[in-house]
PDB file of C-alpha atoms in Angstrom:
ATOM      1  CA  GLN A   1       0.018  -0.182   0.112  1.00  0.00           C
ATOM      2  CA  VAL A   2       1.491   3.420  -0.799  1.00  0.00           C
ATOM      3  CA  LEU A   3       0.102   6.455   1.236  1.00  0.00           C
ATOM      4  CA  LEU A   4      -0.076   9.626  -0.933  1.00  0.00           C
ATOM      5  CA  MET A   5      -0.861  13.123  -0.400  1.00  0.00           C
ATOM      6  CA  GLU A   6      -1.475  15.907  -3.161  1.00  0.00           C
ATOM      7  CA  SER A   7      -0.985  19.363  -2.522  1.00  0.00           C
ATOM      8  CA  GLY A   8      -1.029  22.611  -4.820  1.00  0.00           C
ATOM      9  CA  GLY A   9      -4.448  23.100  -5.753  1.00  0.00           C
ATOM     10  CA  GLY A  10      -5.978  26.695  -5.691  1.00  0.00           C
ATOM     11  CA  SER A  11      -8.043  29.205  -7.762  1.00  0.00           C
ATOM     12  CA  VAL A  12      -6.769  30.674 -10.830  1.00  0.00           C
ATOM     13  CA  GLN A  13      -7.864  32.087 -14.092  1.00  0.00           C
ATOM     14  CA  ALA A  14      -7.953  31.089 -17.451  1.00  0.00           C
ATOM     15  CA  GLY A  15      -4.871  30.830 -18.869  1.00  0.00           C
ATOM     16  CA  GLY A  16      -3.006  30.489 -15.752  1.00  0.00           C
ATOM     17  CA  SER A  17      -0.665  27.743 -14.199  1.00  0.00           C
ATOM     18  CA  LEU A  18      -0.569  25.422 -11.425  1.00  0.00           C
ATOM     19  CA  ARG A  19       1.514  22.796 -10.063  1.00  0.00           C
ATOM     20  CA  LEU A  20       0.433  19.782  -8.252  1.00  0.00           C
ATOM     21  CA  THR A  21       2.569  18.079  -5.944  1.00  0.00           C
ATOM     22  CA  CYS A  22       1.939  14.447  -4.810  1.00  0.00           C
ATOM     23  CA  ALA A  23       4.040  13.374  -1.733  1.00  0.00           C
ATOM     24  CA  ALA A  24       4.436  10.058  -0.936  1.00  0.00           C
ATOM     25  CA  ALA A  25       5.025   7.989   2.640  1.00  0.00           C
ATOM     26  CA  GLY A  26       7.756   6.241   1.511  1.00  0.00           C
ATOM     27  CA  PRO A  27       9.745   5.535  -1.879  1.00  0.00           C
ATOM     28  CA  ILE A  28       8.448   5.745  -4.980  1.00  0.00           C
ATOM     29  CA  TYR A  29       9.414   2.776  -7.378  1.00  0.00           C
ATOM     30  CA  SER A  30      10.646   3.379 -10.766  1.00  0.00           C
ATOM     31  CA  SER A  31       8.580  -0.056 -11.426  1.00  0.00           C
ATOM     32  CA  PHE A  32       5.193   1.855 -10.578  1.00  0.00           C
ATOM     33  CA  CYS A  33       3.200   3.169 -12.661  1.00  0.00           C
ATOM     34  CA  MET A  34       1.535   6.470 -11.314  1.00  0.00           C
ATOM     35  CA  ALA A  35      -1.016   9.029 -12.569  1.00  0.00           C
ATOM     36  CA  TRP A  36      -3.013  11.958 -11.917  1.00  0.00           C
ATOM     37  CA  PHE A  37      -6.956  11.805 -12.459  1.00  0.00           C
ATOM     38  CA  ARG A  38      -9.843  14.599 -11.976  1.00  0.00           C
ATOM     39  CA  GLN A  39     -12.998  14.672 -11.366  1.00  0.00           C
ATOM     40  CA  ALA A  40     -15.483  17.377 -11.723  1.00  0.00           C
ATOM     41  CA  PRO A  41     -18.954  17.108  -9.910  1.00  0.00           C
ATOM     42  CA  GLY A  42     -21.704  15.005 -11.707  1.00  0.00           C
ATOM     43  CA  LYS A  43     -19.176  13.833 -13.908  1.00  0.00           C
ATOM     44  CA  GLU A  44     -17.094  10.212 -13.579  1.00  0.00           C
ATOM     45  CA  ARG A  45     -13.325  10.060 -12.517  1.00  0.00           C
ATOM     46  CA  GLU A  46     -11.163  10.580 -15.765  1.00  0.00           C
ATOM     47  CA  ALA A  47      -7.314  10.245 -15.921  1.00  0.00           C
ATOM     48  CA  VAL A  48      -5.337  13.218 -16.656  1.00  0.00           C
ATOM     49  CA  ALA A  49      -1.740  11.761 -16.833  1.00  0.00           C
ATOM     50  CA  ALA A  50       0.289   8.629 -15.682  1.00  0.00           C
ATOM     51  CA  ILE A  51       3.706   7.641 -15.944  1.00  0.00           C
ATOM     52  CA  TYR A  52       5.670   4.358 -15.645  1.00  0.00           C
ATOM     53  CA  PRO A  53       9.200   5.111 -15.511  1.00  0.00           C
ATOM     54  CA  ALA A  54      10.422   1.448 -15.891  1.00  0.00           C
ATOM     55  CA  GLY A  55       8.905   1.550 -19.216  1.00  0.00           C
ATOM     56  CA  ASP A  56      10.257   5.202 -20.111  1.00  0.00           C
ATOM     57  CA  ASP A  57       6.578   5.815 -20.585  1.00  0.00           C
ATOM     58  CA  THR A  58       4.028   8.576 -20.129  1.00  0.00           C
ATOM     59  CA  TYR A  59       0.492   9.047 -20.851  1.00  0.00           C
ATOM     60  CA  TYR A  60      -1.608  12.071 -21.419  1.00  0.00           C
ATOM     61  CA  ALA A  61      -5.489  12.381 -22.094  1.00  0.00           C
ATOM     62  CA  ASP A  62      -6.344  14.381 -25.114  1.00  0.00           C
ATOM     63  CA  SER A  63      -7.669  17.234 -23.427  1.00  0.00           C
ATOM     64  CA  VAL A  64      -4.736  18.214 -21.702  1.00  0.00           C
ATOM     65  CA  LYS A  65      -1.949  17.012 -23.926  1.00  0.00           C
ATOM     66  CA  GLY A  66       0.641  19.992 -24.748  1.00  0.00           C
ATOM     67  CA  ARG A  67      -0.730  21.602 -21.700  1.00  0.00           C
ATOM     68  CA  PHE A  68       0.055  19.352 -18.787  1.00  0.00           C
ATOM     69  CA  THR A  69       3.185  17.548 -17.921  1.00  0.00           C
ATOM     70  CA  ILE A  70       3.680  14.469 -15.646  1.00  0.00           C
ATOM     71  CA  SER A  71       7.168  14.272 -13.853  1.00  0.00           C
ATOM     72  CA  GLN A  72       8.578  12.777 -10.969  1.00  0.00           C
ATOM     73  CA  ASP A  73      11.407  13.192  -8.498  1.00  0.00           C
ATOM     74  CA  ILE A  74      12.047   9.550  -7.144  1.00  0.00           C
ATOM     75  CA  GLY A  75      14.744  10.449  -5.125  1.00  0.00           C
ATOM     76  CA  LYS A  76      11.986  13.026  -3.034  1.00  0.00           C
ATOM     77  CA  ASN A  77       9.176  10.502  -3.357  1.00  0.00           C
ATOM     78  CA  ARG A  78       7.383  13.362  -5.114  1.00  0.00           C
ATOM     79  CA  MET A  79       5.158  13.387  -8.251  1.00  0.00           C
ATOM     80  CA  TYR A  80       4.095  16.419  -9.975  1.00  0.00           C
ATOM     81  CA  LEU A  81       1.764  17.586 -12.542  1.00  0.00           C
ATOM     82  CA  GLN A  82       2.819  20.766 -14.155  1.00  0.00           C
ATOM     83  CA  MET A  83      -0.479  22.830 -15.518  1.00  0.00           C
ATOM     84  CA  ASN A  84      -0.418  25.587 -18.105  1.00  0.00           C
ATOM     85  CA  GLY A  85      -2.618  27.088 -19.914  1.00  0.00           C
ATOM     86  CA  LEU A  86      -5.697  26.305 -17.671  1.00  0.00           C
ATOM     87  CA  LYS A  87      -9.265  26.337 -19.015  1.00  0.00           C
ATOM     88  CA  PRO A  88     -12.316  26.413 -16.955  1.00  0.00           C
ATOM     89  CA  GLU A  89     -13.159  22.972 -17.973  1.00  0.00           C
ATOM     90  CA  ASP A  90     -10.128  22.067 -16.108  1.00  0.00           C
ATOM     91  CA  THR A  91     -11.898  22.793 -12.899  1.00  0.00           C
ATOM     92  CA  ALA A  92     -11.764  19.203 -10.911  1.00  0.00           C
ATOM     93  CA  MET A  93     -10.986  17.734  -7.892  1.00  0.00           C
ATOM     94  CA  TYR A  94      -7.336  16.100  -8.774  1.00  0.00           C
ATOM     95  CA  TYR A  95      -6.257  12.786  -7.249  1.00  0.00           C
ATOM     96  CA  CYS A  96      -2.791  11.223  -7.497  1.00  0.00           C
ATOM     97  CA  ALA A  97      -2.715   7.166  -7.561  1.00  0.00           C
ATOM     98  CA  ALA A  98      -0.403   4.460  -7.570  1.00  0.00           C
ATOM     99  CA  ASP A  99      -0.454   1.095  -9.577  1.00  0.00           C
ATOM    100  CA  PRO A 100       2.306  -0.992  -7.795  1.00  0.00           C
ATOM    101  CA  LEU A 101       1.717  -3.916 -10.013  1.00  0.00           C
ATOM    102  CA  VAL A 102       1.768  -2.769 -13.433  1.00  0.00           C
ATOM    103  CA  ARG A 103      -0.457  -5.522 -14.911  1.00  0.00           C
ATOM    104  CA  LEU A 104      -0.872  -3.731 -18.053  1.00  0.00           C
ATOM    105  CA  GLY A 105       3.135  -3.038 -18.420  1.00  0.00           C
ATOM    106  CA  ARG A 106       2.788   0.675 -19.639  1.00  0.00           C
ATOM    107  CA  ALA A 107       1.703   3.887 -18.305  1.00  0.00           C
ATOM    108  CA  HIS A 108      -2.271   4.058 -18.765  1.00  0.00           C
ATOM    109  CA  GLY A 109      -5.706   5.400 -17.346  1.00  0.00           C
ATOM    110  CA  SER A 110      -7.072   2.562 -16.312  1.00  0.00           C
ATOM    111  CA  LEU A 111      -9.019   3.275 -13.046  1.00  0.00           C
ATOM    112  CA  ARG A 112      -9.718   0.129 -11.857  1.00  0.00           C
ATOM    113  CA  GLU A 113      -6.151  -0.619 -12.141  1.00  0.00           C
ATOM    114  CA  TYR A 114      -4.893   2.072  -9.310  1.00  0.00           C
ATOM    115  CA  SER A 115      -5.072   0.498  -5.847  1.00  0.00           C
ATOM    116  CA  ASP A 116      -3.639   3.497  -4.130  1.00  0.00           C
ATOM    117  CA  TRP A 117      -4.863   7.066  -3.677  1.00  0.00           C
ATOM    118  CA  GLY A 118      -4.600  10.433  -2.235  1.00  0.00           C
ATOM    119  CA  GLN A 119      -7.203  12.636  -0.715  1.00  0.00           C
ATOM    120  CA  GLY A 120      -7.353  15.055  -3.527  1.00  0.00           C
ATOM    121  CA  THR A 121      -6.900  18.891  -4.067  1.00  0.00           C
ATOM    122  CA  GLN A 122      -9.252  21.570  -5.447  1.00  0.00           C
ATOM    123  CA  VAL A 123      -8.604  23.076  -8.807  1.00  0.00           C
ATOM    124  CA  THR A 124     -10.717  25.896  -9.702  1.00  0.00           C
ATOM    125  CA  VAL A 125     -10.208  28.027 -13.167  1.00  0.00           C
ATOM    126  CA  SER A 126     -12.452  30.730 -13.582  1.00  0.00           C
ATOM    127  CA  SER A 127     -13.200  32.493 -16.969  1.00  0.00           C
TER     128      SER A 127
END
């Protein structure tokens, strides 16, 4: 089990930037797949980005490609999501998640494969 805690959310105007941080209690292993998900009120939770260092692999949702960048600092037990060019439709609760087993063998956004979750950090983008 991986214990995770998100931070860095807030309220910004459209076009602004935020960097979200996911802190792990204990080491993040390169063999893990880790991801950012988001969920807006009344909508299903959706994958935003994922990273699988052991496979030198990343995944991005089409809606955020070119605007968001996922990264890790394994030595600091941290994962980040740099969000640029924010849009009102990015407004959601953002969650970090870990898939230690990586049964799919790649960076992915398959919700049911992620077993460990943070509590979420709210991102609100106003127009």
